[in-house]
Amino acid sequence: MSAHTLLNIDGHLVRVKAGSSVAAALRVAGGMGVARTSVTGQKRAPFCGMGVCQECRVLIDGRRRLACQTVCAEGMRVETTG
Amino acid sequence: MDADVIVIGAGIVGAACAQALAQAGRRVLVLDARIGGATGAGMGHLVVMDDNAAELELSRHSVAQWRELAPRMSEDCAYSACGTLWIAANDEEMAEAERKQQRLRAHGIDSRLLDARELANAEPALRKGLAGALEVPGDGILYAPNAARWLLAQATDSVRVEHAKVEAIEDDGALSLADGSHRTAPQIVLANGIQATTLCPELPIRPKKGHLLITDRYPGTVHHQLVELGYVTSAHHSDGDSVAFNVQPRPTGQLLVGSSRQFDTTDPAVEAPMLARMLQRTLDYLPGLANLNAVRSWTGMRAASPDGLPLLGKHPWREKLWLAVGHEGLGVTTAPGSAHLLAALMTDATPDFDATPYAPRGLRETA
């Protein structure tokens, strides 16, 4: 198994250590790991890291999932808009 | 400020009463314990209900008032004129939809029957094979906690809100507060929902627990408030647990999913078996919901009266005390009409409709 995983976040290729969560990949991708924006336009990032706060919701391969509860997979597509 | 009236409770009913009394020229002090109640826990639906003539009159009058207020309400009140679709699952329920339309029409309420194809076009997310629906376009939804705050802010010169817990209503009508102080005014309004029996144990109010669940944002999935016509039969069982399909499209794109009913529990815990029953019912109508993410579920307590109508009027034996309690699951809808009636009675004005059916009743004499 490769030591790294390559995935796509908002159109950018991001390389992370194998076994990383998508929340970690968002941090690697830049900024403070913004996952989504609130209805009032505030940027929201993973907070609890354990599936409770729901602040890390992103579209992963077309489905809304929690970034902190999802392990990166090769070729995965992550969208943080909305 | 020396208040003419003290309102106990700053939920949607208390806020509406305070605003109506201020409009009638009264200086109002609102005392709120910040315990939270049905206003913060419910769905915020504005829906004309027609189980009986009194409920229809109160909800019709109230929904019309909300529609008038809506253009002035702040954006965070999240008012949406989405209307209601009463879903008929079969021919029998479709016949009920037609009877419902006749009842609404007799009271000047606009509605439209949709056949199976029209329903499928209007709400493609519903399962195939439903018989049709009755659309009531005048209904809507709002976010009740902010609507209550907005109502209270409409008369800042004559309405003051104080964070205070009323511990007791004395025989002379004076209020004892938790901090040991007292408040008094010529008239007191009890509008604190499920908490009302802690101050007046004689009130015939029982908690009726409900579960709600809200999804992540999926804009455009559902367009109207959707309610099964079977709701009418399941919602009004006076005993036993029940669930009914009821989904709202919030302006955020989230779907708010109800509804459940349980008597004789005050445990606020989310109960997985009851939540599962409620969601299974939802999936019967909206199978695609299974693919959506829920972000939160919670419960609330409706303040239920024995006959489903609120108690609005003078307490029969307590000095100075007026009642605006027992709104069950319809308090957000009926707050403006309730407030209109009560304020008229309290100021010797003539209300726009008959107050008799809501007069306080069923109170238990205490030793």
mmCIF file of N, CA, C and O in Angstrom, chain A residues 36-39 52 54 57-58 63-66 82, chain B residues 215-218 252 254 290-296:
data_model
loop_
_atom_site.group_PDB
_atom_site.id
_atom_site.type_symbol
_atom_site.label_atom_id
_atom_site.label_comp_id
_atom_site.label_asym_id
_atom_site.label_seq_id
_atom_site.Cartn_x
_atom_site.Cartn_y
_atom_site.Cartn_z
ATOM 1 N N ARG A 36 -16.891 24.475 4.902
ATOM 2 C CA ARG A 36 -18.136 24.952 4.314
ATOM 3 C C ARG A 36 -18.365 26.382 4.786
ATOM 4 O O ARG A 36 -17.602 26.899 5.612
ATOM 5 N N THR A 37 -19.396 26.996 4.285
ATOM 6 C CA THR A 37 -19.790 28.313 4.777
ATOM 7 C C THR A 37 -21.193 28.216 5.364
ATOM 8 O O THR A 37 -22.022 27.449 4.887
ATOM 9 N N SER A 38 -21.437 28.985 6.416
ATOM 10 C CA SER A 38 -22.758 28.978 7.039
ATOM 11 C C SER A 38 -23.738 29.722 6.141
ATOM 12 O O SER A 38 -23.335 30.352 5.161
ATOM 13 N N VAL A 39 -25.029 29.707 6.506
ATOM 14 C CA VAL A 39 -26.022 30.407 5.690
ATOM 15 C C VAL A 39 -25.754 31.908 5.678
ATOM 16 O O VAL A 39 -26.182 32.609 4.773
ATOM 17 N N VAL A 52 -19.347 15.031 16.025
ATOM 18 C CA VAL A 52 -20.461 15.569 16.790
ATOM 19 C C VAL A 52 -20.887 16.956 16.312
ATOM 20 O O VAL A 52 -22.075 17.239 16.158
ATOM 21 N N GLN A 54 -20.635 18.644 13.521
ATOM 22 C CA GLN A 54 -21.219 18.774 12.173
ATOM 23 C C GLN A 54 -20.663 19.972 11.391
ATOM 24 O O GLN A 54 -21.225 20.372 10.376
ATOM 25 N N ARG A 57 -18.964 19.344 7.432
ATOM 26 C CA ARG A 57 -19.734 18.725 6.361
ATOM 27 C C ARG A 57 -19.203 19.161 4.995
ATOM 28 O O ARG A 57 -19.078 20.358 4.731
ATOM 29 N N VAL A 58 -18.916 18.213 4.150
ATOM 30 C CA VAL A 58 -18.475 18.500 2.782
ATOM 31 C C VAL A 58 -19.116 17.478 1.844
ATOM 32 O O VAL A 58 -19.635 16.446 2.290
ATOM 33 N N ARG A 63 -21.727 13.045 -2.158
ATOM 34 C CA ARG A 63 -22.616 12.891 -0.998
ATOM 35 C C ARG A 63 -22.109 13.704 0.180
ATOM 36 O O ARG A 63 -20.914 13.814 0.406
ATOM 37 N N ARG A 64 -23.064 14.287 0.927
ATOM 38 C CA ARG A 64 -22.690 15.049 2.111
ATOM 39 C C ARG A 64 -22.176 14.110 3.189
ATOM 40 O O ARG A 64 -22.888 13.193 3.618
ATOM 41 N N ARG A 65 -20.953 14.343 3.632
ATOM 42 C CA ARG A 65 -20.387 13.494 4.686
ATOM 43 C C ARG A 65 -19.583 14.362 5.644
ATOM 44 O O ARG A 65 -19.296 15.522 5.356
ATOM 45 N N LEU A 66 -19.207 13.783 6.746
ATOM 46 C CA LEU A 66 -18.392 14.500 7.723
ATOM 47 C C LEU A 66 -16.920 14.244 7.393
ATOM 48 O O LEU A 66 -16.468 13.096 7.349
ATOM 49 N N GLY A 82 -20.853 25.533 -0.404
ATOM 50 C CA GLY A 82 -22.228 25.274 0.052
ATOM 51 C C GLY A 82 -22.292 24.759 1.465
ATOM 52 O O GLY A 82 -21.316 24.484 2.103
ATOM 53 N N THR B 215 -32.187 18.126 8.673
ATOM 54 C CA THR B 215 -31.132 17.604 7.798
ATOM 55 C C THR B 215 -30.138 18.715 7.460
ATOM 56 O O THR B 215 -30.342 19.884 7.753
ATOM 57 N N ASP B 216 -29.092 18.315 6.827
ATOM 58 C CA ASP B 216 -28.159 19.233 6.182
ATOM 59 C C ASP B 216 -28.915 19.975 5.068
ATOM 60 O O ASP B 216 -30.094 19.710 4.839
ATOM 61 N N ARG B 217 -28.215 20.878 4.390
ATOM 62 C CA ARG B 217 -28.885 21.696 3.377
ATOM 63 C C ARG B 217 -28.990 20.963 2.028
ATOM 64 O O ARG B 217 -27.975 20.594 1.446
ATOM 65 N N TYR B 218 -30.211 20.789 1.595
ATOM 66 C CA TYR B 218 -30.482 20.185 0.273
ATOM 67 C C TYR B 218 -31.533 21.044 -0.421
ATOM 68 O O TYR B 218 -32.695 20.627 -0.554
ATOM 69 N N THR B 252 -33.152 27.786 4.566
ATOM 70 C CA THR B 252 -31.730 27.431 4.444
ATOM 71 C C THR B 252 -31.483 26.284 3.475
ATOM 72 O O THR B 252 -30.338 25.988 3.145
ATOM 73 N N GLN B 254 -32.490 23.307 4.429
ATOM 74 C CA GLN B 254 -32.618 22.144 5.311
ATOM 75 C C GLN B 254 -34.050 21.623 5.295
ATOM 76 O O GLN B 254 -34.985 22.378 5.012
ATOM 77 N N ALA B 290 -33.594 8.875 2.948
ATOM 78 C CA ALA B 290 -32.608 7.933 3.496
ATOM 79 C C ALA B 290 -31.190 8.277 3.054
ATOM 80 O O ALA B 290 -30.226 7.906 3.723
ATOM 81 N N ASN B 291 -31.054 8.992 1.937
ATOM 82 C CA ASN B 291 -29.720 9.332 1.437
ATOM 83 C C ASN B 291 -29.220 10.678 1.947
ATOM 84 O O ASN B 291 -28.123 11.105 1.583
ATOM 85 N N LEU B 292 -30.040 11.368 2.740
ATOM 86 C CA LEU B 292 -29.656 12.696 3.222
ATOM 87 C C LEU B 292 -29.059 12.593 4.622
ATOM 88 O O LEU B 292 -29.344 11.671 5.366
ATOM 89 N N ASN B 293 -28.243 13.585 4.967
ATOM 90 C CA ASN B 293 -27.656 13.610 6.307
ATOM 91 C C ASN B 293 -28.532 14.394 7.263
ATOM 92 O O ASN B 293 -28.927 15.520 6.952
ATOM 93 N N ALA B 294 -28.767 13.829 8.409
ATOM 94 C CA ALA B 294 -29.379 14.586 9.504
ATOM 95 C C ALA B 294 -28.253 15.255 10.277
ATOM 96 O O ALA B 294 -27.164 14.695 10.407
ATOM 97 N N VAL B 295 -28.495 16.473 10.751
ATOM 98 C CA VAL B 295 -27.466 17.116 11.561
ATOM 99 C C VAL B 295 -27.854 17.184 13.040
ATOM 100 O O VAL B 295 -26.998 17.340 13.902
ATOM 101 N N ARG B 296 -29.138 17.086 13.329
ATOM 102 C CA ARG B 296 -29.526 17.212 14.728
ATOM 103 C C ARG B 296 -30.930 16.655 14.914
ATOM 104 O O ARG B 296 -31.768 16.787 14.033
#
